[in-house]
C-alpha positions as MATLAB code, in Angstrom:
seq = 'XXXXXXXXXXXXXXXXXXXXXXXXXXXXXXXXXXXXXXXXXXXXXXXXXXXXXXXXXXXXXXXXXXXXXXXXXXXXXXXXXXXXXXXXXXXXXXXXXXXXXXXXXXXXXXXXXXXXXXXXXXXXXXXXXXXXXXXXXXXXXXXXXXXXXXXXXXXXXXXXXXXXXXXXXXXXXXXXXXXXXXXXXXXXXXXXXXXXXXXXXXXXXXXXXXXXXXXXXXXXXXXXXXXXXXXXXXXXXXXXXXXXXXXXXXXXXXXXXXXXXXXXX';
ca = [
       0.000    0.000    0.000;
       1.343    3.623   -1.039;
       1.747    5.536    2.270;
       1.720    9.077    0.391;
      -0.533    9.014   -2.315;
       0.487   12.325   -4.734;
      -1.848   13.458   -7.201;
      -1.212   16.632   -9.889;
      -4.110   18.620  -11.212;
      -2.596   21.209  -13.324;
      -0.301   23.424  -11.359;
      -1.484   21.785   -7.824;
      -0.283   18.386   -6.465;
      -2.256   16.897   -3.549;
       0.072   14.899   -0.733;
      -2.221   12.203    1.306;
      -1.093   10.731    4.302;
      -2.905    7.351    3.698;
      -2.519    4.702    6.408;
      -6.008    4.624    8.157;
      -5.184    1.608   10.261;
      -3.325    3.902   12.013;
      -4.949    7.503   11.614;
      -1.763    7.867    9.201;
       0.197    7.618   11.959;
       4.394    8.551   10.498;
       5.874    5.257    9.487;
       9.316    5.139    8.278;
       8.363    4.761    5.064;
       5.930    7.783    5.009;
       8.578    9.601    6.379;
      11.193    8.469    3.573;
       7.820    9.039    1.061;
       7.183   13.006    1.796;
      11.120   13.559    2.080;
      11.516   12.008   -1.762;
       7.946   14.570   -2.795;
       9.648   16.978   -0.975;
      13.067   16.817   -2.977;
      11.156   16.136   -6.539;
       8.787   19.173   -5.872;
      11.979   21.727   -4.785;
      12.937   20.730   -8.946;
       9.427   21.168  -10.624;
       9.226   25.134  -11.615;
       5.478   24.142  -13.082;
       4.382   23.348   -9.468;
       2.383   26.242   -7.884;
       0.416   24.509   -5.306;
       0.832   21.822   -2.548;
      -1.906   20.381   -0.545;
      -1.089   18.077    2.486;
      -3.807   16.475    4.048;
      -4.192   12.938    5.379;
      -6.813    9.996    4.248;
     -10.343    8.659    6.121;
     -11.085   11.081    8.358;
      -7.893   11.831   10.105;
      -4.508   14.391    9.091;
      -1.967   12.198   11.365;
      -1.582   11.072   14.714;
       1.751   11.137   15.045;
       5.005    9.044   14.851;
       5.160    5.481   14.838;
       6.414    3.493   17.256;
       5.777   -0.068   16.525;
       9.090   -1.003   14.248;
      10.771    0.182   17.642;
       8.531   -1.549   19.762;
      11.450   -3.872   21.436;
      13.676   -0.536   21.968;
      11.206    0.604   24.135;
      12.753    1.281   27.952;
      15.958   -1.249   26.726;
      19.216    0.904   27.244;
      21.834    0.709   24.820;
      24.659   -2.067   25.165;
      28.331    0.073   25.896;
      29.413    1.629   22.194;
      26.330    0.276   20.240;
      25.168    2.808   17.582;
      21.168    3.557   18.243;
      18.829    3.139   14.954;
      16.331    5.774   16.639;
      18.242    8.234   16.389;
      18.660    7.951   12.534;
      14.909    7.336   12.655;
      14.330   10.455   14.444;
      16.370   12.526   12.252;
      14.970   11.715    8.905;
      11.329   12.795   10.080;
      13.523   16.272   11.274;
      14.550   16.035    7.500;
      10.844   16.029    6.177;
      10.405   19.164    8.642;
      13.125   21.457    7.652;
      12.272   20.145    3.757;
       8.668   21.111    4.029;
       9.678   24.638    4.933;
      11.749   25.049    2.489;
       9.424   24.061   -0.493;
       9.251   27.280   -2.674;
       5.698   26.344   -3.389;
       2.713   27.603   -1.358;
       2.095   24.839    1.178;
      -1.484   24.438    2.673;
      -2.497   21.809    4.861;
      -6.129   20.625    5.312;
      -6.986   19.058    8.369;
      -9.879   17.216    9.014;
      -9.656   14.893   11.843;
      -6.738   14.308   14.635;
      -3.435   16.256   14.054;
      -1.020   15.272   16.823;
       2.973   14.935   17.724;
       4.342   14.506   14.356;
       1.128   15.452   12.629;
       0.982   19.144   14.343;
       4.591   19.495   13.399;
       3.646   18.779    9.705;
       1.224   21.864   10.019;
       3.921   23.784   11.370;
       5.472   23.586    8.397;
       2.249   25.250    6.502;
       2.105   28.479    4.666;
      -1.766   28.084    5.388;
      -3.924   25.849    7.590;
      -7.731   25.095    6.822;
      -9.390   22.802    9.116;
     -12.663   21.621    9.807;
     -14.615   22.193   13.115;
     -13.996   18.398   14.065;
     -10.201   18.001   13.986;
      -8.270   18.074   16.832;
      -4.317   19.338   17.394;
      -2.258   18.082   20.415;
       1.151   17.473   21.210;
       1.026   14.842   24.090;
       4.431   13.856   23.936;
       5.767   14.784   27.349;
       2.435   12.903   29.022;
       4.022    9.759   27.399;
       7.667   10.278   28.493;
       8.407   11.825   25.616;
      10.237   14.706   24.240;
       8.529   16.796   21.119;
      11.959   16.797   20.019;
      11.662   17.486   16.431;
       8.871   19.409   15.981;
       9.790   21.808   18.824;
      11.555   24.517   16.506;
       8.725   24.640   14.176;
       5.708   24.659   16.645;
       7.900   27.938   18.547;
       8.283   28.998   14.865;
       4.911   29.432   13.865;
       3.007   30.274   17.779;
       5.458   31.889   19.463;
       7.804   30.686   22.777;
       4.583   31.275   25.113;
       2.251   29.077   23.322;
       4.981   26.618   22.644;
       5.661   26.167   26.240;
       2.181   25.592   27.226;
       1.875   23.126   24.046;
       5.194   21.240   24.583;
       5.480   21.158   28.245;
       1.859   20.347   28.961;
       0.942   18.030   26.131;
      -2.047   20.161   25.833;
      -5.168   19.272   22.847;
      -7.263   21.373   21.569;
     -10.197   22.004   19.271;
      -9.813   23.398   15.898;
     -11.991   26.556   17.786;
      -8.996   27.346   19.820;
      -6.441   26.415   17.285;
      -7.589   29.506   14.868;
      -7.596   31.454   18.296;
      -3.889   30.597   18.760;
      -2.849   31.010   15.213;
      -2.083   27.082   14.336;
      -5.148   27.094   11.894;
      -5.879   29.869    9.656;
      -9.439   29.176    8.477;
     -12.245   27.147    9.558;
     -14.808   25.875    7.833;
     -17.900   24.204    9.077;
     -19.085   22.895    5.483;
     -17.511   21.090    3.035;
     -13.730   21.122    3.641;
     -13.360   20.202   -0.707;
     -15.017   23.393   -1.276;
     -13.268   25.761    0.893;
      -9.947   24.292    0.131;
     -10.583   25.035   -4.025;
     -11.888   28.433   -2.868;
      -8.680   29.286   -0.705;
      -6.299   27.358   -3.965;
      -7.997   29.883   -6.371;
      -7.607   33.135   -3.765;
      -3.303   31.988   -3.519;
      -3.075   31.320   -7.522;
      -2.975   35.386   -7.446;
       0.022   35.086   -6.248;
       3.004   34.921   -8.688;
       4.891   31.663   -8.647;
       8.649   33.559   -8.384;
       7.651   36.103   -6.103;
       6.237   33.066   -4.113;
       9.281   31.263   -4.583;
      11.912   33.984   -3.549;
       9.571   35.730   -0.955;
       9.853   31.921    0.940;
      13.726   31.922    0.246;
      14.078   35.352    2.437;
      11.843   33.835    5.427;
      13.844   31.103    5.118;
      17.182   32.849    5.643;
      15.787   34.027    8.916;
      14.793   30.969   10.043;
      17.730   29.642    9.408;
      19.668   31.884   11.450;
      18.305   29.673   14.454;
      20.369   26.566   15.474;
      19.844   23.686   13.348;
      18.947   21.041   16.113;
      18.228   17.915   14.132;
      21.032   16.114   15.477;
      20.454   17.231   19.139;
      16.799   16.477   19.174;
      16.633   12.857   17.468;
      19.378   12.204   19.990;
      17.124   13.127   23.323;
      14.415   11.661   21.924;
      16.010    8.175   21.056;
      17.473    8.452   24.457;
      14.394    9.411   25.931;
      12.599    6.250   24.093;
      15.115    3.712   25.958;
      14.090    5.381   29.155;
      11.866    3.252   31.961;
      10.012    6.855   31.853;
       8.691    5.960   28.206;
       8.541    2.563   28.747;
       5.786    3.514   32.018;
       4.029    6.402   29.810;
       3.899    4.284   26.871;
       2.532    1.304   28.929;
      -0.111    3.441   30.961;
      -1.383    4.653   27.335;
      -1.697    1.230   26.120;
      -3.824    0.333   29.287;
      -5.334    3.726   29.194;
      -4.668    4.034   33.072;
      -2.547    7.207   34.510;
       1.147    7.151   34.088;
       2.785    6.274   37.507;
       3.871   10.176   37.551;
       0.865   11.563   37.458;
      -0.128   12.862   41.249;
      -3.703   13.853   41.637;
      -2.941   15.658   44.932;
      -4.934   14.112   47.122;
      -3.636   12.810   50.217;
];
């Protein structure tokens, strides 16, 4: 089964996310998939338009975890090289690609985006969603460092909305989302419509200007620290942890993680 099914109408190529086993959750090879549309579409000067969105109901619910399943709380053996972080990295590589795309990137979100899948949107130039999806970043209430996508959700909401996202693996409807500045329009009809409405409003647009007005914001976001290395490093190290191994386990069971205190005597 195609994990990223790409299809071109004219100027405008549509990316789906399409594993709804797992609400599209980031396998390795969806990763590897949107970093080789990425790279094809940096090369294609007749491109104008990408549209990410994911398949059945859902954008993406985040990264992956069962290929790593056995890594799960297990420590490293002394000088063993650790597949997670190369893992880890790559999906930093679909990240910093995304941005970089100098065609207009929208993302249309119906359903759960979460973890990976609100990093994805990061990456967006615009966000439409419907009045049923759902963003969240619950990494840290699994154990979990948002490692990767860190940069790009302080990128697009700011270090005060980060923090509270990040730190308190908060969700939240797509309501508040447009309130925070994750989602740029909402629609409460049909999401097909309004996206081929908001295509026809950004085709005004000049494809060069576009492409060289991205370039500049680019430069200054590349003036930050590149921390792709860093972060798929803590989070790999993180994964090994007993801390994920407890979070992870509690989620499974759907019971409290044995941090959680409820303050009560």
């Amino acid at each position: 089964m195609a994990e990223l099914l790409i299809e071109r109408t004219g100027d405008t190529e549509r990316w789906t996310l399409s594993d709804p086993a797992t609400r599209n959750a980031l396998s390795d090879a969806m990763v590897v998939a949107l970093f080789e549309a990425c790279l094809r579409a940096k090369q294609d000067e007749s491109l104008r338009l990408i549209v990410l969105t994911g398949a059945s109901g859902a954008f993406c619910a985040g990264g992956s975890l069962g290929h790593f399943s056995s890594a799960i709380g297990q420590p490293l053996a002394p000088g063993e090289s650790d597949p997670l972080v190369a893992a880890n990295r790559a999906f930093g590589d679909v990240l910093h690609t995304l941005c970089e795309l100098p065609q207009l990137l929208v993302c249309a979100v119906d359903g759960a985006a979460m973890g990976g899948g609100f990093g994805l949107v990061c990456c967006a130039d615009h966000v439409i969603a419907t009045e049923r999806s759902v963003f969240g970043t619950p990494e840290v209430t699994l154990g979990l460092p948002p490692a990767q996508i860190a940069p790009f959700v302080s990128a697009r909401l700011g270090d005060r909305v980060a923090r509270q996202c990040l730190l308190q693996g908060l969700s939240f409807k797509a309501e508040a989302a447009l309130v925070l500045g994750l989602v740029d329009e909402l629609t409460d009809g049909d999401l097909a419509s309004a996206l081929e409405d908001r295509l026809q409003r950004l085709r005004r647009a000049a494809p060069g200007a576009v492409a060289s007005t991205k370039h500049l914001l680019q430069r200054l976001r590349d003036r930050a620290p590149d921390l792709r290395d860093e972060a798929a490093i803590a989070f790999a190290a993180a994964l090994r942890s007993p801390e994920a191994k407890d979070g992870l386990a509690a989620f499974a069971r759907k019971k409290p993680a044995p941090w959680v205190d409820d303050g009560k005597p």
